[in-house]
Amino acid sequence: MSADPTPECCCQLDRRGFLLLAASAAVAAGCESVNTGGTGTPHIVDAGPASAYAKDGVYSQYRSLGFFVIRRGSQLTALSSICTHRQCKLDAEPDRTFYCPCHGSTFDPAGKVTEGPAKRDLPTFATATNASGHLLVTVIG
Ligand code: FES
């Protein structure tokens, strides 16, 4: 009996296996991508009482649904939380800018690209307050 000097490769991957591994690595690296369905169909999200956004700042609780709520003085707006490069979820930074953990794009507090690879600014979404005082955000994506 002779030992085979060439160890078998234990990590051969087919295309599917490679894609699963790459997706797992991206998630492990904190790079969450969002599948918005790509329909471009607007849908309305009830973001709760508008009074919950009384203080100036960026509110991230609807980040996973595709937007940040931003209070600046008397203005209450909604800005996309999805990077315009390859649709990763953005992180809101303490200085009210936005950072993409996938490839490093940055956006200023108004959603304008300050560093690529993203080339397009973040879209803002229409907001309204209903009769119950709830903030309604029209998300497109
Ligand atoms: S997905 Fe945001 S920089 Fe690439």
PDB file of C-alpha atoms and ligand atoms in Angstrom:
ATOM      1  CA  MET A   1       0.000   0.000   0.000  1.00  0.00           C
ATOM      2  CA  SER A   2       1.446   3.319  -0.990  1.00  0.00           C
ATOM      3  CA  ALA A   3       0.422   6.705   0.159  1.00  0.00           C
ATOM      4  CA  ASP A   4      -0.672   9.137  -2.501  1.00  0.00           C
ATOM      5  CA  PRO A   5       1.715  12.100  -2.329  1.00  0.00           C
ATOM      6  CA  THR A   6      -0.859  14.402  -3.889  1.00  0.00           C
ATOM      7  CA  PRO A   7      -3.639  15.259  -1.474  1.00  0.00           C
ATOM      8  CA  GLU A   8      -7.071  15.452  -2.936  1.00  0.00           C
ATOM      9  CA  CYS A   9      -8.534  18.868  -3.108  1.00  0.00           C
ATOM     10  CA  CYS A  10     -11.344  19.121  -0.639  1.00  0.00           C
ATOM     11  CA  CYS A  11     -12.643  22.416  -1.943  1.00  0.00           C
ATOM     12  CA  GLN A  12     -13.623  22.001  -5.524  1.00  0.00           C
ATOM     13  CA  LEU A  13     -16.710  24.082  -6.133  1.00  0.00           C
ATOM     14  CA  ASP A  14     -19.105  24.152  -8.967  1.00  0.00           C
ATOM     15  CA  ARG A  15     -20.596  27.510 -10.012  1.00  0.00           C
ATOM     16  CA  ARG A  16     -23.499  27.211  -7.565  1.00  0.00           C
ATOM     17  CA  GLY A  17     -21.181  26.349  -4.706  1.00  0.00           C
ATOM     18  CA  PHE A  18     -18.941  29.277  -5.536  1.00  0.00           C
ATOM     19  CA  LEU A  19     -21.877  31.704  -5.575  1.00  0.00           C
ATOM     20  CA  LEU A  20     -23.141  30.396  -2.227  1.00  0.00           C
ATOM     21  CA  LEU A  21     -19.674  30.736  -0.730  1.00  0.00           C
ATOM     22  CA  ALA A  22     -19.283  34.267  -2.103  1.00  0.00           C
ATOM     23  CA  ALA A  23     -22.692  35.271  -0.721  1.00  0.00           C
ATOM     24  CA  SER A  24     -21.810  33.807   2.683  1.00  0.00           C
ATOM     25  CA  ALA A  25     -18.520  35.692   2.706  1.00  0.00           C
ATOM     26  CA  ALA A  26     -20.263  38.942   1.833  1.00  0.00           C
ATOM     27  CA  VAL A  27     -22.753  38.498   4.668  1.00  0.00           C
ATOM     28  CA  ALA A  28     -19.967  37.574   7.084  1.00  0.00           C
ATOM     29  CA  ALA A  29     -18.161  40.755   6.048  1.00  0.00           C
ATOM     30  CA  GLY A  30     -21.217  42.798   6.919  1.00  0.00           C
ATOM     31  CA  CYS A  31     -22.062  43.481   3.310  1.00  0.00           C
ATOM     32  CA  GLU A  32     -25.789  43.063   3.080  1.00  0.00           C
ATOM     33  CA  SER A  33     -27.343  43.358  -0.310  1.00  0.00           C
ATOM     34  CA  VAL A  34     -30.975  44.089  -0.805  1.00  0.00           C
ATOM     35  CA  ASN A  35     -33.180  42.561  -3.402  1.00  0.00           C
ATOM     36  CA  THR A  36     -35.781  45.207  -3.980  1.00  0.00           C
ATOM     37  CA  GLY A  37     -37.461  43.064  -6.584  1.00  0.00           C
ATOM     38  CA  GLY A  38     -36.363  45.502  -9.212  1.00  0.00           C
ATOM     39  CA  THR A  39     -39.899  46.214 -10.281  1.00  0.00           C
ATOM     40  CA  GLY A  40     -39.665  49.935  -9.663  1.00  0.00           C
ATOM     41  CA  THR A  41     -43.193  49.746  -8.353  1.00  0.00           C
ATOM     42  CA  PRO A  42     -43.851  52.302  -5.627  1.00  0.00           C
ATOM     43  CA  HIS A  43     -45.233  51.083  -2.342  1.00  0.00           C
ATOM     44  CA  ILE A  44     -46.207  53.023   0.751  1.00  0.00           C
ATOM     45  CA  VAL A  45     -44.666  52.285   4.128  1.00  0.00           C
ATOM     46  CA  ASP A  46     -46.307  53.538   7.312  1.00  0.00           C
ATOM     47  CA  ALA A  47     -43.292  54.747   9.303  1.00  0.00           C
ATOM     48  CA  GLY A  48     -45.310  55.323  12.467  1.00  0.00           C
ATOM     49  CA  PRO A  49     -46.145  58.551  14.241  1.00  0.00           C
ATOM     50  CA  ALA A  50     -44.344  61.538  12.740  1.00  0.00           C
ATOM     51  CA  SER A  51     -43.930  62.782  16.315  1.00  0.00           C
ATOM     52  CA  ALA A  52     -41.429  59.945  16.838  1.00  0.00           C
ATOM     53  CA  TYR A  53     -38.998  61.928  14.652  1.00  0.00           C
ATOM     54  CA  ALA A  54     -39.037  65.165  16.632  1.00  0.00           C
ATOM     55  CA  LYS A  55     -35.272  65.567  17.103  1.00  0.00           C
ATOM     56  CA  ASP A  56     -32.857  66.449  14.307  1.00  0.00           C
ATOM     57  CA  GLY A  57     -31.016  63.404  13.039  1.00  0.00           C
ATOM     58  CA  VAL A  58     -31.047  60.257  10.944  1.00  0.00           C
ATOM     59  CA  TYR A  59     -33.435  57.488  11.967  1.00  0.00           C
ATOM     60  CA  SER A  60     -32.358  54.042  10.776  1.00  0.00           C
ATOM     61  CA  GLN A  61     -35.172  51.757  11.879  1.00  0.00           C
ATOM     62  CA  TYR A  62     -36.503  51.438   8.318  1.00  0.00           C
ATOM     63  CA  ARG A  63     -33.088  50.886   6.759  1.00  0.00           C
ATOM     64  CA  SER A  64     -33.941  47.273   5.902  1.00  0.00           C
ATOM     65  CA  LEU A  65     -37.103  48.447   4.138  1.00  0.00           C
ATOM     66  CA  GLY A  66     -35.056  50.757   1.958  1.00  0.00           C
ATOM     67  CA  PHE A  67     -34.972  54.198   3.566  1.00  0.00           C
ATOM     68  CA  PHE A  68     -33.746  56.457   6.320  1.00  0.00           C
ATOM     69  CA  VAL A  69     -36.019  59.068   7.901  1.00  0.00           C
ATOM     70  CA  ILE A  70     -34.209  62.373   8.331  1.00  0.00           C
ATOM     71  CA  ARG A  71     -35.258  65.328  10.456  1.00  0.00           C
ATOM     72  CA  ARG A  72     -33.603  68.684   9.695  1.00  0.00           C
ATOM     73  CA  GLY A  73     -35.396  71.464  11.498  1.00  0.00           C
ATOM     74  CA  SER A  74     -38.958  71.581  10.280  1.00  0.00           C
ATOM     75  CA  GLN A  75     -38.220  69.213   7.370  1.00  0.00           C
ATOM     76  CA  LEU A  76     -38.923  65.502   7.614  1.00  0.00           C
ATOM     77  CA  THR A  77     -37.623  63.555   4.592  1.00  0.00           C
ATOM     78  CA  ALA A  78     -36.931  59.999   3.516  1.00  0.00           C
ATOM     79  CA  LEU A  79     -33.705  59.086   1.752  1.00  0.00           C
ATOM     80  CA  SER A  80     -32.934  55.727   0.153  1.00  0.00           C
ATOM     81  CA  SER A  81     -30.808  53.435   2.314  1.00  0.00           C
ATOM     82  CA  ILE A  82     -29.733  51.406  -0.718  1.00  0.00           C
ATOM     83  CA  CYS A  83     -26.415  52.078  -2.402  1.00  0.00           C
ATOM     84  CA  THR A  84     -26.761  53.108  -6.024  1.00  0.00           C
ATOM     85  CA  HIS A  85     -23.730  51.034  -7.006  1.00  0.00           C
ATOM     86  CA  ARG A  86     -24.894  47.443  -6.382  1.00  0.00           C
ATOM     87  CA  GLN A  87     -27.767  47.780  -3.932  1.00  0.00           C
ATOM     88  CA  CYS A  88     -26.077  47.106  -0.603  1.00  0.00           C
ATOM     89  CA  LYS A  89     -27.610  48.554   2.549  1.00  0.00           C
ATOM     90  CA  LEU A  90     -25.918  51.744   3.642  1.00  0.00           C
ATOM     91  CA  ASP A  91     -24.782  52.570   7.150  1.00  0.00           C
ATOM     92  CA  ALA A  92     -25.694  55.925   8.668  1.00  0.00           C
ATOM     93  CA  GLU A  93     -22.617  57.513  10.182  1.00  0.00           C
ATOM     94  CA  PRO A  94     -22.594  59.692  13.319  1.00  0.00           C
ATOM     95  CA  ASP A  95     -21.854  62.779  11.201  1.00  0.00           C
ATOM     96  CA  ARG A  96     -25.058  62.084   9.218  1.00  0.00           C
ATOM     97  CA  THR A  97     -23.238  60.900   6.122  1.00  0.00           C
ATOM     98  CA  PHE A  98     -23.763  57.430   4.665  1.00  0.00           C
ATOM     99  CA  TYR A  99     -21.256  54.670   4.038  1.00  0.00           C
ATOM    100  CA  CYS A 100     -21.522  51.542   1.920  1.00  0.00           C
ATOM    101  CA  PRO A 101     -19.701  48.611   3.545  1.00  0.00           C
ATOM    102  CA  CYS A 102     -19.607  46.640   0.287  1.00  0.00           C
ATOM    103  CA  HIS A 103     -17.232  48.720  -1.837  1.00  0.00           C
ATOM    104  CA  GLY A 104     -16.724  51.907   0.155  1.00  0.00           C
ATOM    105  CA  SER A 105     -18.939  54.472  -1.526  1.00  0.00           C
ATOM    106  CA  THR A 106     -19.834  57.461   0.620  1.00  0.00           C
ATOM    107  CA  PHE A 107     -22.689  59.948   0.422  1.00  0.00           C
ATOM    108  CA  ASP A 108     -23.126  63.320   2.074  1.00  0.00           C
ATOM    109  CA  PRO A 109     -26.093  64.061   4.386  1.00  0.00           C
ATOM    110  CA  ALA A 110     -28.199  65.034   1.351  1.00  0.00           C
ATOM    111  CA  GLY A 111     -27.407  61.752  -0.443  1.00  0.00           C
ATOM    112  CA  LYS A 112     -24.910  63.127  -2.947  1.00  0.00           C
ATOM    113  CA  VAL A 113     -22.033  60.820  -3.868  1.00  0.00           C
ATOM    114  CA  THR A 114     -18.793  61.950  -2.241  1.00  0.00           C
ATOM    115  CA  GLU A 115     -16.756  58.867  -3.113  1.00  0.00           C
ATOM    116  CA  GLY A 116     -17.346  56.031  -5.603  1.00  0.00           C
ATOM    117  CA  PRO A 117     -17.617  53.547  -7.067  1.00  0.00           C
ATOM    118  CA  ALA A 118     -21.254  54.691  -6.841  1.00  0.00           C
ATOM    119  CA  LYS A 119     -21.967  57.359  -9.456  1.00  0.00           C
ATOM    120  CA  ARG A 120     -25.602  58.197  -8.772  1.00  0.00           C
ATOM    121  CA  ASP A 121     -26.886  60.141  -5.778  1.00  0.00           C
ATOM    122  CA  LEU A 122     -29.359  58.535  -3.405  1.00  0.00           C
ATOM    123  CA  PRO A 123     -32.981  59.148  -4.328  1.00  0.00           C
ATOM    124  CA  THR A 124     -35.333  60.800  -1.886  1.00  0.00           C
ATOM    125  CA  PHE A 125     -38.803  59.379  -1.440  1.00  0.00           C
ATOM    126  CA  ALA A 126     -42.044  61.307  -1.175  1.00  0.00           C
ATOM    127  CA  THR A 127     -43.443  61.631   2.328  1.00  0.00           C
ATOM    128  CA  ALA A 128     -46.823  62.617   3.684  1.00  0.00           C
ATOM    129  CA  THR A 129     -48.578  62.594   7.012  1.00  0.00           C
ATOM    130  CA  ASN A 130     -51.955  60.909   7.203  1.00  0.00           C
ATOM    131  CA  ALA A 131     -54.968  61.893   9.344  1.00  0.00           C
ATOM    132  CA  SER A 132     -53.606  59.835  12.235  1.00  0.00           C
ATOM    133  CA  GLY A 133     -50.338  61.753  12.189  1.00  0.00           C
ATOM    134  CA  HIS A 134     -48.356  58.842  10.760  1.00  0.00           C
ATOM    135  CA  LEU A 135     -45.500  59.398   8.367  1.00  0.00           C
ATOM    136  CA  LEU A 136     -46.121  57.651   5.039  1.00  0.00           C
ATOM    137  CA  VAL A 137     -43.137  57.062   2.789  1.00  0.00           C
ATOM    138  CA  THR A 138     -43.519  56.143  -0.863  1.00  0.00           C
ATOM    139  CA  VAL A 139     -40.644  53.763  -1.525  1.00  0.00           C
ATOM    140  CA  ILE A 140     -39.690  52.989  -5.106  1.00  0.00           C
ATOM    141  CA  GLY A 141     -37.623  49.939  -5.691  1.00  0.00           C
TER     142      GLY A 141
HETATM  143  S1  FES B   1     -22.671  48.418  -3.471  1.00  0.00           S
HETATM  144 FE1  FES B   1     -22.159  50.252  -2.500  1.00  0.00          FE
HETATM  145  S2  FES B   1     -20.219  50.739  -3.224  1.00  0.00           S
HETATM  146 FE2  FES B   1     -20.741  48.932  -4.252  1.00  0.00          FE
END
